[in-house]
PDB file of C-alpha atoms in Angstrom:
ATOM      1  CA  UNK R 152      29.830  46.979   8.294  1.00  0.00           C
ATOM      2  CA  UNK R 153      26.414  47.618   9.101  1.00  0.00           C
ATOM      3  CA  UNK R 154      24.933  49.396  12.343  1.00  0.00           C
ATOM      4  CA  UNK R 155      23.490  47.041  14.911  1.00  0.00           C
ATOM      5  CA  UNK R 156      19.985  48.567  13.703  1.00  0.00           C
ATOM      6  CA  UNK R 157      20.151  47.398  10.304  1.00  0.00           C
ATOM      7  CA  UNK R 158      22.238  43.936  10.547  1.00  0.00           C
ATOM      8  CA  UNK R 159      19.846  41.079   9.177  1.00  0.00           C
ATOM      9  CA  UNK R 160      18.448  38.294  12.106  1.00  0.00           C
ATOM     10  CA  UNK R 161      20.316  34.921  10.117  1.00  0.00           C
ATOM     11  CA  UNK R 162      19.488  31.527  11.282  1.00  0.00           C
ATOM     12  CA  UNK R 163      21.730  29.531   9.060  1.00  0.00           C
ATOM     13  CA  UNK R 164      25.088  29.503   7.685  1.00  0.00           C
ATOM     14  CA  UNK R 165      26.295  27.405   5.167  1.00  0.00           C
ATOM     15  CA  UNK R 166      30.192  27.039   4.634  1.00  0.00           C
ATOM     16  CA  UNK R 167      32.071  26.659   2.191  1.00  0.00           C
ATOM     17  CA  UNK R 168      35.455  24.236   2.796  1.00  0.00           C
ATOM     18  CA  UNK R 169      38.522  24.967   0.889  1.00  0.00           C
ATOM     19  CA  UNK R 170      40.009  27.931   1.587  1.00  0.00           C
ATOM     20  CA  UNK R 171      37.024  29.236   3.897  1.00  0.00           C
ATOM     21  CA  UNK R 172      37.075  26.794   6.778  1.00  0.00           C
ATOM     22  CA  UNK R 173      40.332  24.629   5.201  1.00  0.00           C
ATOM     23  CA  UNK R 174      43.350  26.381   4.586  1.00  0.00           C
ATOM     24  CA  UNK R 175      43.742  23.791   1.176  1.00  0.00           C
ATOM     25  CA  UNK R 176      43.904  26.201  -1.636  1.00  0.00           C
ATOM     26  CA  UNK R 177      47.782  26.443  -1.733  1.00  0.00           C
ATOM     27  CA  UNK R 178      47.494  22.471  -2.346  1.00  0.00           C
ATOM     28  CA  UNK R 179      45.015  22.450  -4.751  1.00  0.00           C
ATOM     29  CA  UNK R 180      46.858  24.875  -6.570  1.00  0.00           C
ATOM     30  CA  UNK R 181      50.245  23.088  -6.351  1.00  0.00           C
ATOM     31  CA  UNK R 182      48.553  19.793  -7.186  1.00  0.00           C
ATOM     32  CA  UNK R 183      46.517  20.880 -10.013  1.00  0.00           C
ATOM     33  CA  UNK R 184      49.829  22.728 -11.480  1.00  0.00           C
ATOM     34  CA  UNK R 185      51.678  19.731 -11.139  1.00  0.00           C
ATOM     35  CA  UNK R 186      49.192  17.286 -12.155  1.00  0.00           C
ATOM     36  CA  UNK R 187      49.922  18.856 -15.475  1.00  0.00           C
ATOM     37  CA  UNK R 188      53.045  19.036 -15.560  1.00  0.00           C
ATOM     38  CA  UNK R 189      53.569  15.271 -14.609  1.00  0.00           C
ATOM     39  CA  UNK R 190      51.986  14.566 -18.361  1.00  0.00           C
ATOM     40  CA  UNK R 191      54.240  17.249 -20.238  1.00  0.00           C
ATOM     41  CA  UNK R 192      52.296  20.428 -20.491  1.00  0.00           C
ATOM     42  CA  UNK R 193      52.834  23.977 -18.864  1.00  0.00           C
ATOM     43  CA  UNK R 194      49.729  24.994 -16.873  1.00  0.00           C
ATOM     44  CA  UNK R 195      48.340  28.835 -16.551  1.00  0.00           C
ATOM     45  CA  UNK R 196      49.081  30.407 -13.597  1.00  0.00           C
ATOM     46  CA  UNK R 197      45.022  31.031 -13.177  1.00  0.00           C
ATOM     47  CA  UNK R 198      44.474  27.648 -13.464  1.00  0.00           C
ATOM     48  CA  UNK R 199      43.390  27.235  -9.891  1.00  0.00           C
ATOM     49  CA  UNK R 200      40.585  29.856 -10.734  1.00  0.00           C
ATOM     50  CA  UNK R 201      39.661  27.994 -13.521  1.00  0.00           C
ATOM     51  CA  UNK R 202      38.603  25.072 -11.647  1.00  0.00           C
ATOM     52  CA  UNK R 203      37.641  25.741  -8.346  1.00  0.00           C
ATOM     53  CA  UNK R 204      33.985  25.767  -8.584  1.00  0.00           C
ATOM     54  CA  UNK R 205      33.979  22.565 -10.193  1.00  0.00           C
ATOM     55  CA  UNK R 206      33.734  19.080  -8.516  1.00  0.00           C
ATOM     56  CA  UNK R 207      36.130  16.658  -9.192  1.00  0.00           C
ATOM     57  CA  UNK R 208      35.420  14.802 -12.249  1.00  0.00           C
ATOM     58  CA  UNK R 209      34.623  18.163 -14.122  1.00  0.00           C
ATOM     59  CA  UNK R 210      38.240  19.857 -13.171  1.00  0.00           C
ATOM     60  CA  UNK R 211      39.999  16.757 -14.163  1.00  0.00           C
ATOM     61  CA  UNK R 212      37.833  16.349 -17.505  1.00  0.00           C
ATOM     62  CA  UNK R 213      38.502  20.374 -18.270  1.00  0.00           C
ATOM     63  CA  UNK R 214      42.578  19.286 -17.714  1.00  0.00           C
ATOM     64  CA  UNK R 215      42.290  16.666 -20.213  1.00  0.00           C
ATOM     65  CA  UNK R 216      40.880  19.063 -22.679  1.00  0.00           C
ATOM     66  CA  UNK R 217      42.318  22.089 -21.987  1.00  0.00           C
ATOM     67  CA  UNK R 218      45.869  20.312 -22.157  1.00  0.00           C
ATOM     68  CA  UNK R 219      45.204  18.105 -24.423  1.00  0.00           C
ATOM     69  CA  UNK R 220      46.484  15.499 -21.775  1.00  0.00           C
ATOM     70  CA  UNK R 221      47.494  12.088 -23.688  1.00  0.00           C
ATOM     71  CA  UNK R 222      45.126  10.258 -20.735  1.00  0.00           C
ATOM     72  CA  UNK R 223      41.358   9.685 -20.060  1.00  0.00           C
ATOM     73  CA  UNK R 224      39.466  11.715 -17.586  1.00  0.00           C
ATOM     74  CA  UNK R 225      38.977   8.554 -15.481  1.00  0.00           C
ATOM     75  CA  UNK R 226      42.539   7.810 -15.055  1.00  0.00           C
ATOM     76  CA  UNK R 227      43.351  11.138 -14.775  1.00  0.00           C
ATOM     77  CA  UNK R 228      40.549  11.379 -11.393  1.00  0.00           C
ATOM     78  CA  UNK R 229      41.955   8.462 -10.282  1.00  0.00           C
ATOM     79  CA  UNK R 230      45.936   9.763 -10.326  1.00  0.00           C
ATOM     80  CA  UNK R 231      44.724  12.942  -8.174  1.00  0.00           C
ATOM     81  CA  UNK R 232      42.356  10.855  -5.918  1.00  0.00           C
ATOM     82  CA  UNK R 233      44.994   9.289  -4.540  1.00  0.00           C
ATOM     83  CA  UNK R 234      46.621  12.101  -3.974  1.00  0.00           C
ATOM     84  CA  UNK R 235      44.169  14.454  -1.948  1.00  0.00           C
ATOM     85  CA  UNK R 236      43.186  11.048  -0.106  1.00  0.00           C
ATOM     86  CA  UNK R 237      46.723  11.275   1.956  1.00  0.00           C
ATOM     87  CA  UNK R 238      46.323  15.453   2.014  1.00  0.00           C
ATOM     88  CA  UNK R 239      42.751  15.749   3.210  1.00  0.00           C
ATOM     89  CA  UNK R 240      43.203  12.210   5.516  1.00  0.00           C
ATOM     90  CA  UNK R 241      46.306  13.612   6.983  1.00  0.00           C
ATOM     91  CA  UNK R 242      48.118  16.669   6.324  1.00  0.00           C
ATOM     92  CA  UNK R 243      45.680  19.888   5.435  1.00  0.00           C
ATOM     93  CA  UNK R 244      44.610  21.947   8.677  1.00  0.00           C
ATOM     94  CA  UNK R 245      41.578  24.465   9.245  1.00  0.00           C
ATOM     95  CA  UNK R 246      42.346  27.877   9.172  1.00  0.00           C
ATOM     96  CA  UNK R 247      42.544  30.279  11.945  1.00  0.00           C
ATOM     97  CA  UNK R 248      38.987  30.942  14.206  1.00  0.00           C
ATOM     98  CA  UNK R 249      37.520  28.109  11.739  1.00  0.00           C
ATOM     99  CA  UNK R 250      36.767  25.076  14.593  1.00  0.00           C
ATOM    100  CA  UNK R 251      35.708  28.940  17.241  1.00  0.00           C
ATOM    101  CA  UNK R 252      33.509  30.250  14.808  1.00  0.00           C
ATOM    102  CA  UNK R 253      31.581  26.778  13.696  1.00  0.00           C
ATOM    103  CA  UNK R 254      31.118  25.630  17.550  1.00  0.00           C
ATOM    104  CA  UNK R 255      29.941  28.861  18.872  1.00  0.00           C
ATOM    105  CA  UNK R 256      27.113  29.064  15.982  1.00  0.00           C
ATOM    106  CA  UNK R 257      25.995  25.785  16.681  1.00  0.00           C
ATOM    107  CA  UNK R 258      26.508  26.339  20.721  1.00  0.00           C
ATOM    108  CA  UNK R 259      23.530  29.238  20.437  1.00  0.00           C
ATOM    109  CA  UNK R 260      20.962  26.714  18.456  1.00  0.00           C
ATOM    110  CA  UNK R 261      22.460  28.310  14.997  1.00  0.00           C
ATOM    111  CA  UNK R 262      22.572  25.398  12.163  1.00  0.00           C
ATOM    112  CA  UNK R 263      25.498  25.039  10.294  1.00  0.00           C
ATOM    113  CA  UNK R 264      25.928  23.099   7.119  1.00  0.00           C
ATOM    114  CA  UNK R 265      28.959  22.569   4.661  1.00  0.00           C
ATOM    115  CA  UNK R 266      28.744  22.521   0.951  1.00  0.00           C
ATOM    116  CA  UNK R 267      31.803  21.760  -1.010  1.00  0.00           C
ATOM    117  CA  UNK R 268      33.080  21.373  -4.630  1.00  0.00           C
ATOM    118  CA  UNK R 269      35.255  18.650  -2.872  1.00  0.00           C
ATOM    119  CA  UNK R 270      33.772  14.742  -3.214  1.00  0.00           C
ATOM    120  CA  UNK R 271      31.959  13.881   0.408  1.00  0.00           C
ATOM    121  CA  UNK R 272      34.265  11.200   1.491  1.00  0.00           C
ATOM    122  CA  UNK R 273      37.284  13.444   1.345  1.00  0.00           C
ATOM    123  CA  UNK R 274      35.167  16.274   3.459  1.00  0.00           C
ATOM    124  CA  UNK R 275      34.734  13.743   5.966  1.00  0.00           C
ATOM    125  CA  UNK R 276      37.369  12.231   6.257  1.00  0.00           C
ATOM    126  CA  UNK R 277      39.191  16.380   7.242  1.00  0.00           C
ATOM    127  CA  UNK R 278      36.688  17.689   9.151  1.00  0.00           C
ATOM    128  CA  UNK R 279      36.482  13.993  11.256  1.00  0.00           C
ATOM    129  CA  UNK R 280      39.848  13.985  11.929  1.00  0.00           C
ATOM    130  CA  UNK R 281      39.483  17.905  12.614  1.00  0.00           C
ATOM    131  CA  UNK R 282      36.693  17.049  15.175  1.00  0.00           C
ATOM    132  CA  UNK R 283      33.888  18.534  13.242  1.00  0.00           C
ATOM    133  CA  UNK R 284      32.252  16.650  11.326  1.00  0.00           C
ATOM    134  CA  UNK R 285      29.636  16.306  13.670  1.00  0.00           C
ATOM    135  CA  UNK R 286      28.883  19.796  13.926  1.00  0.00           C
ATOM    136  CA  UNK R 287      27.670  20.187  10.621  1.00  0.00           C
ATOM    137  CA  UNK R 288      23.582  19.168  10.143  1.00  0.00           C
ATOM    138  CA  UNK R 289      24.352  18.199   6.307  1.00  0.00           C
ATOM    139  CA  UNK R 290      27.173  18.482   4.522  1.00  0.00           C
ATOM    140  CA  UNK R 291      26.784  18.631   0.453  1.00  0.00           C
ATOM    141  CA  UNK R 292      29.200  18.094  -2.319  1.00  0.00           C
ATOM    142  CA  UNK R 293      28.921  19.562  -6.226  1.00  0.00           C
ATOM    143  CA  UNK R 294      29.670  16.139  -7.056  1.00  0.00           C
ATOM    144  CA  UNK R 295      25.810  15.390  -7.036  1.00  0.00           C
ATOM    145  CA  UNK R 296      24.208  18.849  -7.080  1.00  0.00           C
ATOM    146  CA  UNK R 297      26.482  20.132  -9.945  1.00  0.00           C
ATOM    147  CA  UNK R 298      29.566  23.171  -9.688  1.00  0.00           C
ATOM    148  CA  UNK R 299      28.924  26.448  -7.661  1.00  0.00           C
ATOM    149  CA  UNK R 300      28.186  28.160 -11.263  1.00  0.00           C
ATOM    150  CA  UNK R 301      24.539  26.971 -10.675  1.00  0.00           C
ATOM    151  CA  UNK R 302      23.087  27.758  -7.055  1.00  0.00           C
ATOM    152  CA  UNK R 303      21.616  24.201  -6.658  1.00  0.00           C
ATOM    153  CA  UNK R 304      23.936  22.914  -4.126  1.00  0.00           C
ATOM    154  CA  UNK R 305      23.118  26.115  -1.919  1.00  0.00           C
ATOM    155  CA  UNK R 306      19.258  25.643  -2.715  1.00  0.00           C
ATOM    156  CA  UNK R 307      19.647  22.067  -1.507  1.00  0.00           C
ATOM    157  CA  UNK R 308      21.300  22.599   1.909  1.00  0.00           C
ATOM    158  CA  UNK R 309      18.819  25.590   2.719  1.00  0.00           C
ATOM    159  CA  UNK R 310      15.981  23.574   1.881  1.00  0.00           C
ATOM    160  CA  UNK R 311      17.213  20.510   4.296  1.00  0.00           C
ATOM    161  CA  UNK R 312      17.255  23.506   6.886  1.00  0.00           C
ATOM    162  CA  UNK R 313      14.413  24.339   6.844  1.00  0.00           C
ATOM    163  CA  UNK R 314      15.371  28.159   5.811  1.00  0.00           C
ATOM    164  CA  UNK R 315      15.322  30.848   3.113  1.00  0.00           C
ATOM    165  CA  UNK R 316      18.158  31.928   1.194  1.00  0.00           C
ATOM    166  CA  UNK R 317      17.640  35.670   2.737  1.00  0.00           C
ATOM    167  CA  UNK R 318      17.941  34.076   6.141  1.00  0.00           C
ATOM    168  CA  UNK R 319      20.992  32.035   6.028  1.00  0.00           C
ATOM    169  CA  UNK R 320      24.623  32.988   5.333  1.00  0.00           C
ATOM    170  CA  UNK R 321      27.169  31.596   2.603  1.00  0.00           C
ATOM    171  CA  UNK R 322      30.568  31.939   3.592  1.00  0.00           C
ATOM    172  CA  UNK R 323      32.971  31.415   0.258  1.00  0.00           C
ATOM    173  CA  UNK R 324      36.723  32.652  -0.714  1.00  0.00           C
ATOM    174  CA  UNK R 325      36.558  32.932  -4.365  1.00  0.00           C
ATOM    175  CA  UNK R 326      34.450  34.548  -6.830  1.00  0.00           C
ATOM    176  CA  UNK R 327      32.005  32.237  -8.956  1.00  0.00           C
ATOM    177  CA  UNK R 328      30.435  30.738  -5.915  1.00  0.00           C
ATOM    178  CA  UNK R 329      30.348  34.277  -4.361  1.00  0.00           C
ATOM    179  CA  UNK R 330      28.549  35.391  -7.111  1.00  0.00           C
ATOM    180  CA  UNK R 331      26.089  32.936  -7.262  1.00  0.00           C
ATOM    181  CA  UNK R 332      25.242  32.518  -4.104  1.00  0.00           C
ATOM    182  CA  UNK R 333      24.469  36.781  -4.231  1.00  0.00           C
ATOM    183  CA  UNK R 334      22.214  35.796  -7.581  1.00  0.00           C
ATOM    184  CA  UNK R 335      20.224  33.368  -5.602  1.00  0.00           C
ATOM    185  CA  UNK R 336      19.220  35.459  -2.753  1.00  0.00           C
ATOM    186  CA  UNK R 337      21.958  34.294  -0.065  1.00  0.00           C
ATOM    187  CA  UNK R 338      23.708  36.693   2.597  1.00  0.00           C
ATOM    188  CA  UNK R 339      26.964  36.532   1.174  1.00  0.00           C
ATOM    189  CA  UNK R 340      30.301  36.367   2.944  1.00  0.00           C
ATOM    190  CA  UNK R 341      33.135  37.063   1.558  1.00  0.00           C
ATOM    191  CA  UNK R 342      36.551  34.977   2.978  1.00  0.00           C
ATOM    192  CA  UNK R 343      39.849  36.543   2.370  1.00  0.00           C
ATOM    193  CA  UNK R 344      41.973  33.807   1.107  1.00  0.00           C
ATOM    194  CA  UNK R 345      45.136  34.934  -0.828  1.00  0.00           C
ATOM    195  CA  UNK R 346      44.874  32.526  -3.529  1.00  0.00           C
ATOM    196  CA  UNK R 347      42.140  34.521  -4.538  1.00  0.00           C
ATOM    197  CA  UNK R 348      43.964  38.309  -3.930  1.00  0.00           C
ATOM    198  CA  UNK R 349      43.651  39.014  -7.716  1.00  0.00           C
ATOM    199  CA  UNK R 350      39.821  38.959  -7.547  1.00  0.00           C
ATOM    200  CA  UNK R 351      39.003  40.370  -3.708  1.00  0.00           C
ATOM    201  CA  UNK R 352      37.510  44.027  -5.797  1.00  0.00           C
ATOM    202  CA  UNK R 353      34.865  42.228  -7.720  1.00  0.00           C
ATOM    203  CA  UNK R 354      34.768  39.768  -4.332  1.00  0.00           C
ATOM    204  CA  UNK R 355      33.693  42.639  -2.481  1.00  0.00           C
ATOM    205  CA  UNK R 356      31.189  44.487  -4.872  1.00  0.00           C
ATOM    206  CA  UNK R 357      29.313  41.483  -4.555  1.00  0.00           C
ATOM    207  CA  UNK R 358      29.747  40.521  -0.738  1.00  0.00           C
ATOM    208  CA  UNK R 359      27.318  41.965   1.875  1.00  0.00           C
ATOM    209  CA  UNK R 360      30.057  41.273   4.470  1.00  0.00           C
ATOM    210  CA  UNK R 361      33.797  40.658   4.015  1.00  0.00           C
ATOM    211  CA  UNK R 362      36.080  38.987   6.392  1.00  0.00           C
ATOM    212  CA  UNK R 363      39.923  39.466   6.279  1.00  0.00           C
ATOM    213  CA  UNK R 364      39.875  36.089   8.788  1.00  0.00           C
ATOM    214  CA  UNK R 365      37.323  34.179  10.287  1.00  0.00           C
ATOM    215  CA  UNK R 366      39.420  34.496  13.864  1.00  0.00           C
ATOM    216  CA  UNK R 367      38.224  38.362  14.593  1.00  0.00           C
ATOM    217  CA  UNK R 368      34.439  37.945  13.230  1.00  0.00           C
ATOM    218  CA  UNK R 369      31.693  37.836  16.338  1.00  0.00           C
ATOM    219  CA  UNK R 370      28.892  36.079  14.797  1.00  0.00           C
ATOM    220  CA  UNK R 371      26.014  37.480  17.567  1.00  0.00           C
ATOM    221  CA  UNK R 372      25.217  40.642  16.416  1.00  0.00           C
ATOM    222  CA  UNK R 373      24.433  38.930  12.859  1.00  0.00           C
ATOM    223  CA  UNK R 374      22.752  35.690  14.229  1.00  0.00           C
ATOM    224  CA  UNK R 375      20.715  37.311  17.090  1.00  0.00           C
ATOM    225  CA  UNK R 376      22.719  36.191  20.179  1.00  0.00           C
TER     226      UNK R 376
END
């Protein structure tokens, strides 16, 4: 980590939500897995890495294709919809020093935003029922500003904000978003989430600050209070 001299003043984070805040990889990657399976064919064991940067209608059309999956994109979006509708309504939880670390930035005046490959209903409907929803000032979805191998979505929420990318944070747990969030200009953060073990090296060669948790990480010294 840096010395307190040289840590950059941030006014702005922007969050990623599965597997940074959300501890919902391990069901993405059991659902994805399975989804495939359910129509016959044997799915990679990287598939989760595959498709997480991509919103919803883009995994499920790369399935189809990739698989060769004897059903249309559409109906395929709709099986899993209904799925992750009862997992992110109900069952998934945030992960450890997520709901600490989100209040306390936005207790000191520090704006915090949310942008997900997930579809926007399905991010509010966890973070409502997780009580914070309403501590995010936007929260963005890839389903209208395209996957996190382009940096729009990013570009879009700092803009709203008011900030530049140099000045706000991007905290992600896997690789492609990581990696373009670092190409467009962003303080990166890199979230240890074990789904994405395999790729924490590269991960960290691109991250200006890693995080084994988000419960231990005191976000003063790097947002100026």
């Amino acid at each position: 980590m840096m010395d307190k001299q040289t840590l950059p003043r941030l006014r702005g984070a922007i969050f990623d939500m599965d597997g940074t805040l959300l501890d919902s990889m391990g069901m993405w990657r059991g659902a994805a897995a399975e989804l495939v399976r359910r129509h016959g064919k044997t799915p990679e064991p990287d598939l989760l890495q595959k498709i997480v940067a991509m919103p919803l209608d883009e995994s499920t059309a790369y399935l189809v294709g990739r698989y060769r999956l004897e059903i249309s994109p559409a109906a395929l979006q709709e099986e899993f919809e209904q799925y992750l509708a009862g997992q992110y309504g109900q069952q998934l939880r945030l992960k450890p020093g997520a709901a600490r670390l989100v209040r306390q930035l936005c207790a000191h005046g520090v704006p915090v935003a949310l942008a997900s490959a997930t579809e926007l209903p399905l991010i509010k409907a966890a973070m409502r029922r997780l009580g914070l929803w309403d501590s995010f000032c936007m929260a963005a979805s890839c389903q209208q500003h395209g996957s996190k191998q382009r940096p729009d979505i990013y570009l879009a929420v700092s803009r709203v904000m008011g900030l530049a990318p140099a000045e706000t944070a991007v905290f992600e747990d896997s690789l492609v978003p990581l990696r373009t969030a670092r190409a467009a200009g962003y303080f990166t953060v890199m979230v240890e989430d074990g789904v994405s073990r395999q790729d924490w090296p590269e991960m960290a060669g691109l991250a200006d600050l890693r995080l084994a948790g988000l419960e231990g990480f005191r976000p003063g010294p790097w947002f100026g209070f």
